[in-house]
XYZ file of C-alpha atoms in Angstrom:
671
model
C -10.958 -0.498 -19.153
C -10.402 3.196 -18.401
C -11.776 5.644 -20.972
C -12.874 9.279 -20.947
C -16.597 9.944 -21.326
C -18.319 13.369 -21.691
C -20.040 14.427 -18.490
C -23.365 14.916 -20.262
C -23.318 11.210 -21.240
C -23.217 10.054 -17.587
C -26.389 9.400 -15.613
C -26.872 8.145 -12.031
C -27.429 4.411 -11.621
C -30.377 3.088 -9.650
C -28.119 0.286 -8.403
C -25.676 2.520 -6.556
C -26.049 1.428 -2.918
C -25.709 4.963 -1.517
C -29.126 6.593 -1.098
C -28.190 9.518 1.139
C -25.212 11.787 1.597
C -23.961 14.640 3.741
C -24.358 18.239 2.543
C -21.209 19.515 4.244
C -19.126 16.642 2.863
C -20.608 17.176 -0.617
C -19.708 20.877 -0.531
C -16.176 19.976 0.517
C -15.949 17.469 -2.338
C -17.088 20.071 -4.899
C -14.484 22.517 -3.656
C -11.784 19.877 -3.818
C -12.665 18.874 -7.405
C -12.792 22.535 -8.435
C -9.347 23.120 -6.960
C -7.519 19.928 -7.947
C -9.703 18.206 -10.491
C -11.101 14.681 -10.309
C -8.502 12.502 -8.565
C -10.306 9.158 -8.933
C -12.196 7.735 -11.871
C -15.864 6.778 -11.821
C -17.096 3.209 -12.318
C -19.779 2.940 -15.011
C -21.714 0.479 -17.162
C -23.103 1.097 -20.629
C -26.849 1.769 -20.871
C -28.996 0.065 -23.477
C -31.288 3.103 -23.465
C -30.596 5.871 -24.252
C -27.813 4.555 -26.472
C -24.437 6.131 -25.889
C -25.056 6.911 -22.222
C -23.420 5.298 -19.186
C -24.778 4.602 -15.692
C -22.528 5.631 -12.785
C -22.417 2.516 -10.548
C -19.759 3.813 -8.145
C -18.672 7.405 -7.635
C -22.141 8.921 -7.406
C -21.006 11.752 -5.103
C -18.193 12.686 -7.480
C -20.610 12.566 -10.413
C -23.078 14.828 -8.594
C -20.265 17.248 -7.725
C -19.140 17.417 -11.366
C -22.713 18.118 -12.504
C -23.074 20.868 -9.889
C -19.826 22.487 -11.065
C -21.015 22.254 -14.680
C -24.338 23.880 -13.790
C -22.434 26.682 -12.041
C -20.348 27.255 -15.184
C -17.086 26.159 -13.544
C -16.783 23.113 -15.828
C -17.945 22.471 -19.368
C -21.073 20.336 -19.624
C -19.192 17.895 -21.865
C -15.936 17.836 -19.905
C -14.103 14.515 -20.322
C -14.427 12.326 -17.221
C -12.146 9.283 -16.674
C -14.282 6.190 -16.124
C -13.682 2.486 -15.564
C -16.215 0.752 -17.828
C -17.457 -2.580 -16.459
C -19.547 -5.273 -18.031
C -23.060 -5.311 -16.557
C -22.737 -8.174 -14.043
C -25.845 -7.504 -11.978
C -25.130 -8.062 -8.299
C -21.371 -7.824 -8.917
C -21.860 -4.188 -9.952
C -23.747 -3.435 -6.729
C -20.989 -5.227 -4.811
C -18.383 -2.960 -6.432
C -20.481 0.051 -5.440
C -20.713 -1.144 -1.836
C -17.002 -1.988 -1.651
C -16.014 1.478 -2.903
C -18.440 3.287 -0.604
C -17.022 1.464 2.418
C -13.761 3.314 1.737
C -15.492 6.699 1.352
C -17.995 8.669 3.378
C -19.569 6.136 5.715
C -22.850 4.788 4.422
C -26.034 5.512 6.269
C -26.770 2.365 8.363
C -30.070 1.998 6.525
C -28.227 1.894 3.173
C -25.893 -0.778 4.569
C -28.895 -2.829 5.678
C -30.510 -2.717 2.249
C -27.222 -3.503 0.484
C -26.466 -6.553 2.630
C -30.054 -7.754 2.293
C -29.683 -7.452 -1.502
C -26.674 -9.784 -1.512
C -28.489 -12.290 0.724
C -31.353 -12.330 -1.755
C -28.816 -12.883 -4.558
C -27.644 -16.095 -2.850
C -24.686 -14.853 -0.775
C -24.289 -15.972 2.822
C -23.450 -13.919 5.896
C -19.903 -15.258 6.214
C -19.127 -14.563 2.557
C -20.349 -10.971 2.809
C -18.305 -10.435 5.976
C -15.132 -11.720 4.284
C -15.585 -9.645 1.124
C -16.072 -6.350 2.939
C -13.698 -6.864 5.870
C -16.339 -6.730 8.610
C -17.354 -9.207 11.279
C -20.129 -11.740 10.873
C -21.937 -10.087 13.765
C -21.803 -6.740 11.958
C -23.505 -8.199 8.883
C -26.068 -10.068 10.985
C -26.818 -6.907 12.918
C -27.459 -4.974 9.699
C -29.669 -7.795 8.408
C -31.632 -7.707 11.632
C -32.089 -3.961 11.237
C -33.273 -4.481 7.652
C -36.308 -6.326 9.040
C -37.353 -3.448 11.307
C -40.879 -2.104 11.042
C -41.020 0.276 8.036
C -41.709 3.349 10.184
C -38.678 2.607 12.398
C -36.414 1.803 9.455
C -37.400 5.024 7.713
C -36.610 6.991 10.875
C -33.137 5.421 10.891
C -32.664 6.237 7.203
C -33.731 9.865 7.752
C -31.483 10.285 10.791
C -34.396 10.794 13.166
C -33.137 8.026 15.455
C -29.599 6.859 16.145
C -28.172 3.461 15.309
C -28.239 2.502 19.015
C -31.945 3.335 19.223
C -32.617 1.280 16.101
C -30.776 -1.666 17.661
C -32.974 -1.332 20.735
C -36.079 -1.605 18.549
C -34.567 -4.711 16.923
C -34.171 -6.446 20.300
C -37.364 -8.345 19.429
C -38.473 -9.351 15.915
C -42.105 -8.297 16.428
C -42.555 -5.516 13.853
C -46.007 -4.637 15.131
C -44.577 -4.066 18.592
C -41.757 -1.994 17.123
C -44.239 0.285 15.360
C -46.368 0.516 18.515
C -43.423 1.477 20.737
C -42.133 3.925 18.109
C -45.520 5.645 18.058
C -45.536 5.912 21.848
C -41.978 7.238 22.003
C -42.762 9.802 19.292
C -45.511 11.277 21.447
C -43.184 11.865 24.410
C -40.701 14.639 25.146
C -36.927 14.547 25.202
C -36.492 11.912 22.478
C -35.986 8.168 22.657
C -33.233 6.633 24.779
C -31.989 3.147 23.819
C -32.548 1.761 27.332
C -36.102 3.106 27.449
C -36.892 1.644 24.036
C -35.381 -1.720 24.960
C -37.424 -1.941 28.167
C -40.617 -1.231 26.261
C -39.715 -3.801 23.617
C -38.979 -6.557 26.156
C -42.379 -5.967 27.728
C -43.820 -6.827 24.335
C -46.860 -8.794 23.438
C -47.179 -10.575 20.096
C -49.466 -9.641 17.234
C -51.804 -12.230 15.747
C -49.975 -11.602 12.436
C -46.609 -12.629 13.927
C -45.090 -15.624 12.056
C -45.027 -17.640 15.295
C -48.730 -16.968 15.866
C -49.544 -17.924 12.297
C -47.588 -21.150 12.700
C -49.288 -22.185 15.963
C -52.826 -20.985 15.323
C -55.189 -19.288 17.759
C -57.086 -22.444 18.732
C -53.939 -24.336 19.776
C -52.644 -21.298 21.676
C -55.902 -20.836 23.627
C -56.105 -24.584 24.330
C -52.635 -24.433 25.911
C -53.737 -21.652 28.278
C -52.628 -18.643 26.284
C -54.348 -15.298 26.759
C -55.399 -12.817 24.093
C -56.078 -9.101 24.317
C -58.588 -8.448 21.555
C -59.731 -5.030 20.346
C -63.364 -5.414 19.304
C -63.195 -2.326 17.113
C -60.043 -3.254 15.197
C -58.988 -5.955 12.771
C -57.297 -9.225 13.707
C -53.840 -7.719 13.170
C -54.374 -5.561 16.276
C -55.021 -8.619 18.463
C -52.239 -9.103 21.024
C -51.093 -12.511 22.351
C -49.959 -12.029 25.936
C -48.205 -15.308 26.879
C -45.089 -15.355 24.729
C -43.566 -18.324 26.604
C -46.524 -20.538 25.671
C -46.405 -19.324 22.078
C -42.648 -20.010 21.829
C -43.064 -23.530 23.237
C -45.843 -24.411 20.828
C -43.982 -22.882 17.887
C -40.816 -24.828 18.723
C -42.799 -28.064 18.978
C -44.361 -27.527 15.555
C -40.996 -26.649 14.011
C -39.417 -29.781 15.516
C -42.198 -31.921 14.069
C -41.721 -30.350 10.642
C -37.940 -30.788 10.870
C -38.265 -34.475 11.735
C -40.595 -35.050 8.795
C -38.236 -33.248 6.397
C -35.211 -35.190 7.668
C -37.013 -38.461 6.904
C -38.122 -37.192 3.497
C -34.793 -35.719 2.340
C -32.449 -38.274 3.878
C -30.297 -35.563 5.466
C -28.286 -36.413 8.576
C -30.220 -33.732 10.436
C -32.656 -30.868 9.987
C -32.470 -28.299 12.798
C -35.383 -25.915 13.362
C -35.130 -22.242 14.285
C -37.820 -19.609 14.750
C -35.582 -17.021 13.087
C -35.914 -16.013 9.442
C -32.238 -16.689 8.716
C -29.387 -18.766 10.124
C -26.879 -16.833 12.247
C -23.225 -17.524 13.007
C -23.898 -19.045 16.420
C -25.997 -21.817 14.888
C -23.347 -22.701 12.294
C -20.252 -22.248 14.474
C -17.877 -25.182 14.028
C -19.685 -26.421 10.920
C -18.531 -26.610 7.330
C -20.598 -25.085 4.564
C -21.057 -27.665 1.809
C -20.295 -26.252 -1.617
C -22.147 -28.109 -4.381
C -21.596 -27.946 -8.124
C -24.465 -27.413 -10.542
C -25.621 -30.308 -12.702
C -23.953 -30.661 -16.100
C -25.975 -29.969 -19.223
C -27.122 -32.907 -21.312
C -26.254 -33.132 -25.014
C -29.756 -31.988 -25.926
C -29.553 -29.035 -23.520
C -26.152 -28.019 -24.887
C -27.631 -28.090 -28.414
C -30.549 -25.907 -27.309
C -28.202 -23.399 -25.661
C -26.032 -23.227 -28.804
C -29.105 -22.523 -30.953
C -30.342 -19.826 -28.584
C -26.904 -18.194 -28.440
C -26.782 -18.123 -32.250
C -30.168 -16.395 -32.317
C -28.937 -13.944 -29.678
C -25.889 -13.143 -31.835
C -28.231 -12.272 -34.725
C -30.143 -9.870 -32.480
C -26.893 -8.263 -31.308
C -25.949 -7.760 -34.947
C -29.277 -6.039 -35.510
C -28.579 -3.667 -32.622
C -25.075 -2.875 -33.898
C -26.229 -2.272 -37.477
C -26.452 1.495 -37.986
C -29.032 0.965 -40.750
C -31.501 -0.624 -38.329
C -34.579 1.440 -37.536
C -35.681 2.287 -34.026
C -38.523 -0.229 -34.324
C -36.103 -2.967 -35.399
C -33.773 -2.156 -32.498
C -36.639 -2.198 -29.986
C -37.814 -5.565 -31.296
C -34.239 -6.912 -31.194
C -33.784 -5.786 -27.584
C -37.030 -7.471 -26.552
C -36.087 -10.649 -28.394
C -32.586 -10.624 -26.911
C -34.005 -10.296 -23.387
C -36.332 -13.273 -24.025
C -33.425 -15.338 -25.365
C -31.311 -14.523 -22.300
C -34.110 -15.744 -20.031
C -34.483 -18.919 -22.081
C -30.758 -19.643 -21.849
C -30.786 -18.967 -18.098
C -33.758 -21.317 -17.655
C -31.678 -24.130 -19.152
C -28.284 -23.410 -17.603
C -29.385 -22.291 -14.123
C -29.669 -25.749 -12.605
C -29.834 -26.463 -8.880
C -26.738 -27.993 -7.240
C -26.454 -31.760 -7.269
C -26.302 -33.581 -3.946
C -25.065 -37.145 -4.370
C -26.711 -40.000 -2.515
C -23.395 -40.831 -0.829
C -23.083 -37.279 0.522
C -26.704 -36.832 1.590
C -26.419 -38.779 4.916
C -23.438 -36.643 6.012
C -24.972 -33.176 5.623
C -27.819 -31.281 7.185
C -29.931 -28.176 6.773
C -31.758 -25.616 8.894
C -35.509 -25.136 8.930
C -36.359 -21.428 9.242
C -39.700 -19.739 9.845
C -40.935 -17.610 6.973
C -42.809 -14.311 7.435
C -46.031 -16.106 6.424
C -45.708 -18.513 9.359
C -44.690 -21.473 7.192
C -41.489 -23.472 7.834
C -38.974 -23.264 4.985
C -35.864 -25.363 4.411
C -32.803 -23.108 4.189
C -31.029 -23.614 0.867
C -27.502 -23.765 2.340
C -26.303 -27.184 3.513
C -23.794 -27.779 6.316
C -21.705 -30.624 7.705
C -20.939 -30.976 11.412
C -17.345 -31.807 10.429
C -15.306 -31.480 7.212
C -16.879 -33.525 4.432
C -14.521 -36.402 3.423
C -13.442 -36.558 -0.200
C -13.942 -39.733 -2.200
C -10.948 -41.932 -2.984
C -10.122 -43.002 -6.522
C -12.213 -46.164 -6.317
C -15.238 -44.180 -5.190
C -15.164 -45.329 -1.575
C -14.261 -43.251 1.467
C -10.732 -43.856 2.774
C -10.598 -46.178 5.720
C -8.131 -44.150 7.778
C -8.194 -40.607 9.081
C -11.689 -39.626 7.887
C -13.684 -37.340 10.106
C -17.267 -38.582 10.367
C -20.039 -36.995 12.378
C -19.900 -38.162 15.974
C -22.933 -40.140 17.145
C -25.368 -38.112 19.182
C -25.012 -38.618 22.932
C -28.301 -40.071 24.097
C -29.685 -39.032 27.478
C -27.792 -35.746 27.898
C -29.500 -32.390 27.615
C -27.892 -29.618 25.591
C -27.261 -27.625 28.782
C -25.488 -30.567 30.444
C -23.482 -31.210 27.288
C -22.316 -27.584 27.262
C -21.404 -27.667 30.965
C -19.334 -30.837 30.514
C -17.613 -29.276 27.485
C -16.510 -26.272 29.548
C -15.093 -28.474 32.320
C -13.287 -30.718 29.826
C -11.805 -27.624 28.167
C -10.515 -26.329 31.505
C -8.764 -29.646 32.231
C -7.038 -29.540 28.825
C -6.101 -25.885 29.419
C -4.316 -26.789 32.689
C -2.018 -29.176 30.833
C -1.355 -26.773 27.942
C -0.512 -23.939 30.337
C 1.915 -26.170 32.234
C 3.945 -26.987 29.091
C 5.226 -23.706 27.552
C 7.098 -25.446 24.726
C 3.990 -27.344 23.693
C 1.906 -24.177 24.020
C 4.303 -22.272 21.736
C 4.144 -25.026 19.092
C 0.353 -25.016 19.342
C 0.169 -21.216 19.078
C 2.357 -21.139 15.964
C 0.417 -23.984 14.367
C -2.969 -22.357 15.011
C -1.743 -19.150 13.414
C -0.210 -20.702 10.295
C -2.296 -23.778 9.472
C -5.035 -21.683 7.874
C -2.360 -19.926 5.813
C -1.405 -23.288 4.294
C -4.820 -23.542 2.652
C -6.721 -25.519 5.297
C -9.751 -23.500 6.417
C -12.467 -26.066 7.060
C -11.113 -27.862 10.132
C -12.406 -27.066 13.587
C -9.488 -26.133 15.830
C -11.316 -25.573 19.097
C -9.409 -22.330 19.684
C -9.957 -18.637 19.010
C -6.257 -18.024 18.360
C -5.455 -16.992 14.781
C -3.328 -14.538 12.813
C -5.642 -13.249 10.139
C -4.272 -10.608 7.757
C -5.769 -7.161 8.426
C -7.991 -5.270 6.025
C -5.856 -2.948 3.930
C -6.849 0.755 3.839
C -6.510 0.732 0.015
C -8.150 -2.194 -1.760
C -6.093 -3.727 -4.561
C -2.911 -1.710 -3.883
C 0.199 -3.729 -4.802
C 3.941 -3.003 -4.796
C 5.433 -5.974 -6.691
C 8.731 -4.224 -7.394
C 9.343 -2.870 -3.889
C 12.320 -4.266 -2.003
C 10.283 -5.142 1.092
C 7.604 -6.885 -0.972
C 10.224 -8.967 -2.766
C 11.989 -9.829 0.501
C 8.702 -10.960 2.130
C 7.865 -13.128 -0.879
C 11.332 -14.711 -0.891
C 11.159 -15.403 2.838
C 7.747 -17.007 2.422
C 9.042 -19.247 -0.380
C 11.800 -20.534 1.908
C 9.373 -21.689 4.618
C 9.260 -25.437 5.245
C 5.833 -26.606 4.061
C 6.460 -30.338 4.324
C 3.999 -30.616 7.222
C 1.121 -28.953 5.355
C 0.471 -31.809 2.933
C -1.490 -33.985 5.350
C -5.274 -34.008 5.007
C -6.099 -34.230 8.703
C -5.375 -31.447 11.177
C -4.039 -33.912 13.762
C -1.456 -35.253 11.317
C -0.444 -31.728 10.285
C 0.118 -30.699 13.897
C 2.269 -33.754 14.649
C 4.302 -33.160 11.482
C 4.691 -29.462 12.319
C 6.136 -30.289 15.756
C 8.691 -32.536 14.047
C 9.975 -29.678 11.865
C 13.313 -28.088 12.731
C 12.967 -25.469 15.538
C 14.428 -22.751 13.324
C 11.728 -23.417 10.719
C 8.990 -23.314 13.349
C 10.407 -19.987 14.510
C 10.405 -18.754 10.894
C 6.718 -19.644 10.626
C 6.075 -17.700 13.829
C 7.772 -14.618 12.414
C 5.816 -14.965 9.166
C 2.465 -15.268 10.942
C 3.034 -12.341 13.299
C 4.380 -10.146 10.491
C 1.339 -10.919 8.326
C -0.956 -9.670 11.097
C 0.529 -6.144 11.211
C -1.837 -3.383 10.183
C -0.891 -0.472 7.925
C 0.208 2.656 9.799
C 2.038 5.928 9.194
C 4.349 8.084 11.246
C 3.131 11.264 12.893
C -0.426 11.816 14.074
C -3.874 11.038 12.736
C -6.179 8.065 12.429
C -3.565 5.983 10.572
C -0.776 6.601 13.099
C 0.290 3.927 15.587
C 2.626 4.804 18.471
C 3.257 1.132 19.217
C 4.574 0.633 15.676
C 6.949 3.551 16.301
C 8.142 1.769 19.426
C 8.659 -1.494 17.517
C 10.544 0.336 14.782
C 13.002 1.743 17.323
C 13.467 -1.592 19.071
C 14.295 -3.205 15.715
C 16.303 -0.156 14.524
C 14.375 -0.174 11.233
C 16.251 1.567 8.386
C 13.365 2.703 6.193
C 15.600 4.519 3.698
C 17.407 1.259 2.900
C 14.115 -0.296 1.805
C 12.079 2.555 0.360
C 12.958 5.678 -1.565
C 10.458 8.370 -2.597
C 9.949 8.486 -6.359
C 7.680 10.461 -8.642
C 5.387 7.450 -9.002
C 5.034 6.427 -5.358
C 5.148 9.870 -3.715
C 5.994 13.153 -5.450
C 3.331 12.910 -8.205
C 0.745 12.540 -5.432
C 1.676 15.617 -3.365
C 1.524 19.362 -3.944
C 4.438 21.573 -4.955
C 4.751 23.105 -1.448
C 5.339 19.602 -0.052
C 8.120 19.033 -2.602
C 9.688 22.430 -1.819
C 9.621 21.533 1.887
C 11.467 18.287 1.116
C 14.168 20.166 -0.813
C 14.439 22.670 2.013
C 14.993 19.860 4.527
C 17.723 18.367 2.314
C 19.838 21.483 1.670
C 17.906 24.520 2.842
C 16.005 27.318 1.056
C 18.609 27.677 -1.684
C 17.872 24.246 -3.173
C 14.121 24.815 -3.032
C 14.451 28.254 -4.642
C 16.503 26.791 -7.501
C 13.420 24.963 -8.800
C 10.804 27.546 -7.849
C 9.599 28.039 -11.429
C 9.493 24.333 -12.360
C 6.236 22.708 -13.409
C 4.777 20.115 -11.072
C 5.612 17.097 -13.249
C 9.192 18.304 -13.820
C 9.604 19.122 -10.126
C 8.449 15.602 -9.159
C 11.094 14.047 -11.436
C 13.754 16.385 -10.034
C 12.886 15.473 -6.453
C 13.100 11.769 -7.337
C 16.611 12.205 -8.772
C 17.753 14.270 -5.806
C 16.477 11.721 -3.276
C 18.353 9.038 -5.235
C 21.555 11.111 -5.003
C 21.587 11.605 -8.779
C 22.538 15.307 -8.876
C 25.580 17.569 -8.691
C 26.190 18.639 -5.124
C 28.204 18.216 -1.950
C 28.907 14.671 -0.805
C 27.262 15.384 2.531
C 24.197 16.832 0.817
C 23.890 13.704 -1.315
C 24.015 11.519 1.794
C 21.270 13.615 3.382
C 19.222 13.356 0.173
C 19.613 9.573 0.009
C 18.345 9.291 3.587
C 15.490 11.788 3.347
C 12.011 10.439 4.068
C 8.582 12.037 4.418
C 7.376 12.143 8.009
C 4.701 9.538 7.243
C 7.394 6.934 6.495
C 9.508 7.577 9.598
C 9.288 5.754 12.907
C 8.985 8.522 15.506
C 11.266 8.402 18.521
C 9.806 7.441 21.919
C 10.448 11.025 23.064
C 8.461 12.425 20.138
C 11.528 14.153 18.642
C 11.060 13.953 14.833
C 14.761 14.516 14.219
C 15.537 11.365 16.180
C 13.068 9.269 14.208
C 14.316 6.027 12.702
C 14.847 6.491 8.985
C 14.636 10.311 9.194
C 16.788 12.678 7.166
C 20.467 12.592 8.068
C 21.582 15.434 10.332
C 24.309 17.477 8.584
C 26.182 17.704 11.901
C 26.752 13.932 11.762
C 28.811 14.302 8.566
C 32.564 14.273 9.187
C 35.038 16.861 8.032
C 35.377 15.294 4.563
C 31.595 15.292 4.058
C 31.198 11.535 4.544
C 28.633 10.305 7.046
C 29.967 7.856 9.608
C 28.461 4.528 8.550
C 28.016 3.125 12.029
C 26.176 -0.172 11.543
C 23.700 0.442 8.748
C 21.723 -2.714 7.963
C 21.546 -4.448 4.583
C 18.011 -4.453 3.148
C 18.376 -8.166 2.639
C 19.120 -8.715 6.326
C 17.198 -6.413 8.701
C 18.865 -5.865 12.053
C 17.340 -7.646 14.981
C 16.657 -5.876 18.238
C 19.526 -5.901 20.696
């Protein structure tokens, strides 16, 4: 919940993902807070020690700016600061910090690397991180790859000594010893490092004897296969360079395949696929389904143990909350409570259960650890959607996707070549049937919206909703929001109830054409990104063009109020609005009003709730800020769709000619 906390009770959190900032941006932030106050609350958690203090998990730059202003005497040291107090949820707190910082000053790439690596270590996967923070899977994988750079290279990236492109060039090969060697050579030169130069030096790499692949294969096997070694007699084994990377890769792959075959026989999995990488990337899992497993249930005895431990923990909490407790008693209670928490976690934190019936349908990846030992990746996958059990415990006989048998005798390269040719033949037929292609396009865009996300569609076409510029912003009472929700409720979903994608597609094609067209409109509309009128990073000229083609009447759907607009702007902006409605006289009438009162006045005027000329009221009811207008193709703001009504368009009696103004419930279609 939101509460005010004295500034001198707030301390920086070690879990805040931002490690570095920008001096110019920090100075600008201090000036802004000094001028307008703190516009956004901090996110904090309560500290156990010292009691009564709070750790700032998100909003570290704002916290630092407030402290600097307090030290300069601009603010009181105990000024009340609005804070959102969260329960200490461990990784969830760091995730909140990362999510907030993505919307602020861009994180240093090194900070992003460490943050993503933290969530991987906490059990998250690459796809889940990408979804939560609105980035691509490749973006997350790239940052994870950078996180494994040689320490000297990673530190240079963190300190801004090298650019992100140069860091990516160093990451072109996973050999950290080679990265450090090339970095040392480039540091001795003049003119700085260029990404292409770094990449060329990295691709000419040898391999250190401490490389995981070398540790896996062993020197004797490598030399027996004809591999060459460049050995420094005056250095340790880590400086030994293996020159024939192709031989090393072949031997390493052979050993990984042997280990994978042995693990597949031991575990009973459908397959175990080896990789020399330290993690599984999106290309290896493309088209697969991640198998989500539930943890094992607690036995009666385990539930009894947990209940007893929780009762003991409650006693320790009571000791901490008792004001009569001494410092020694509190310290002992905190230590005991921490031990009880670990004991409870040891009982409840059980590994997921994989049933014997499911085991033959799933597989896992075998990755190569930094110590050169193969390790089974903890995440399980299915080549196709995992079938659900029927009520009698047996798999349904009809319509169940099962893994296709492996094609014996065909190499992977030949299989891929045949797949491309088969795709092209199918594409010829789809392209020749526009009606079928339109049905397919609509279905591919909307089937995921119906809740089916595990099927493989064999197409890149989709209509994913964009990432919103403000996380969590909702307008449940807005006319457009209500209209979109009502339109979505009226969509025909009879086709979406089938379990198999083939059956859903056939049922979708049988739906009335008007309903298929309604689904098309819904899917395309859901893909539109947020934009504003005018100029700037959030502006979109193409949206302006669409608004004019559709003759969008913004004023019929949205009116500026104190809550959604005027409370969030300065008094000069409000005076400018009044000036545009009736001229300087109206603005001067409220020149001495306080900001809150002026915001309420502007809301009433824009709703037409004031004493004035009929024509002025019509202008007021149509007034919009420039950001909400759709600019004209010629760039004339006065001709913008939804702009303020021109007084010259009002007839002699002060009534604007209605023309063909659209009803908010029925937007006008383009002519």
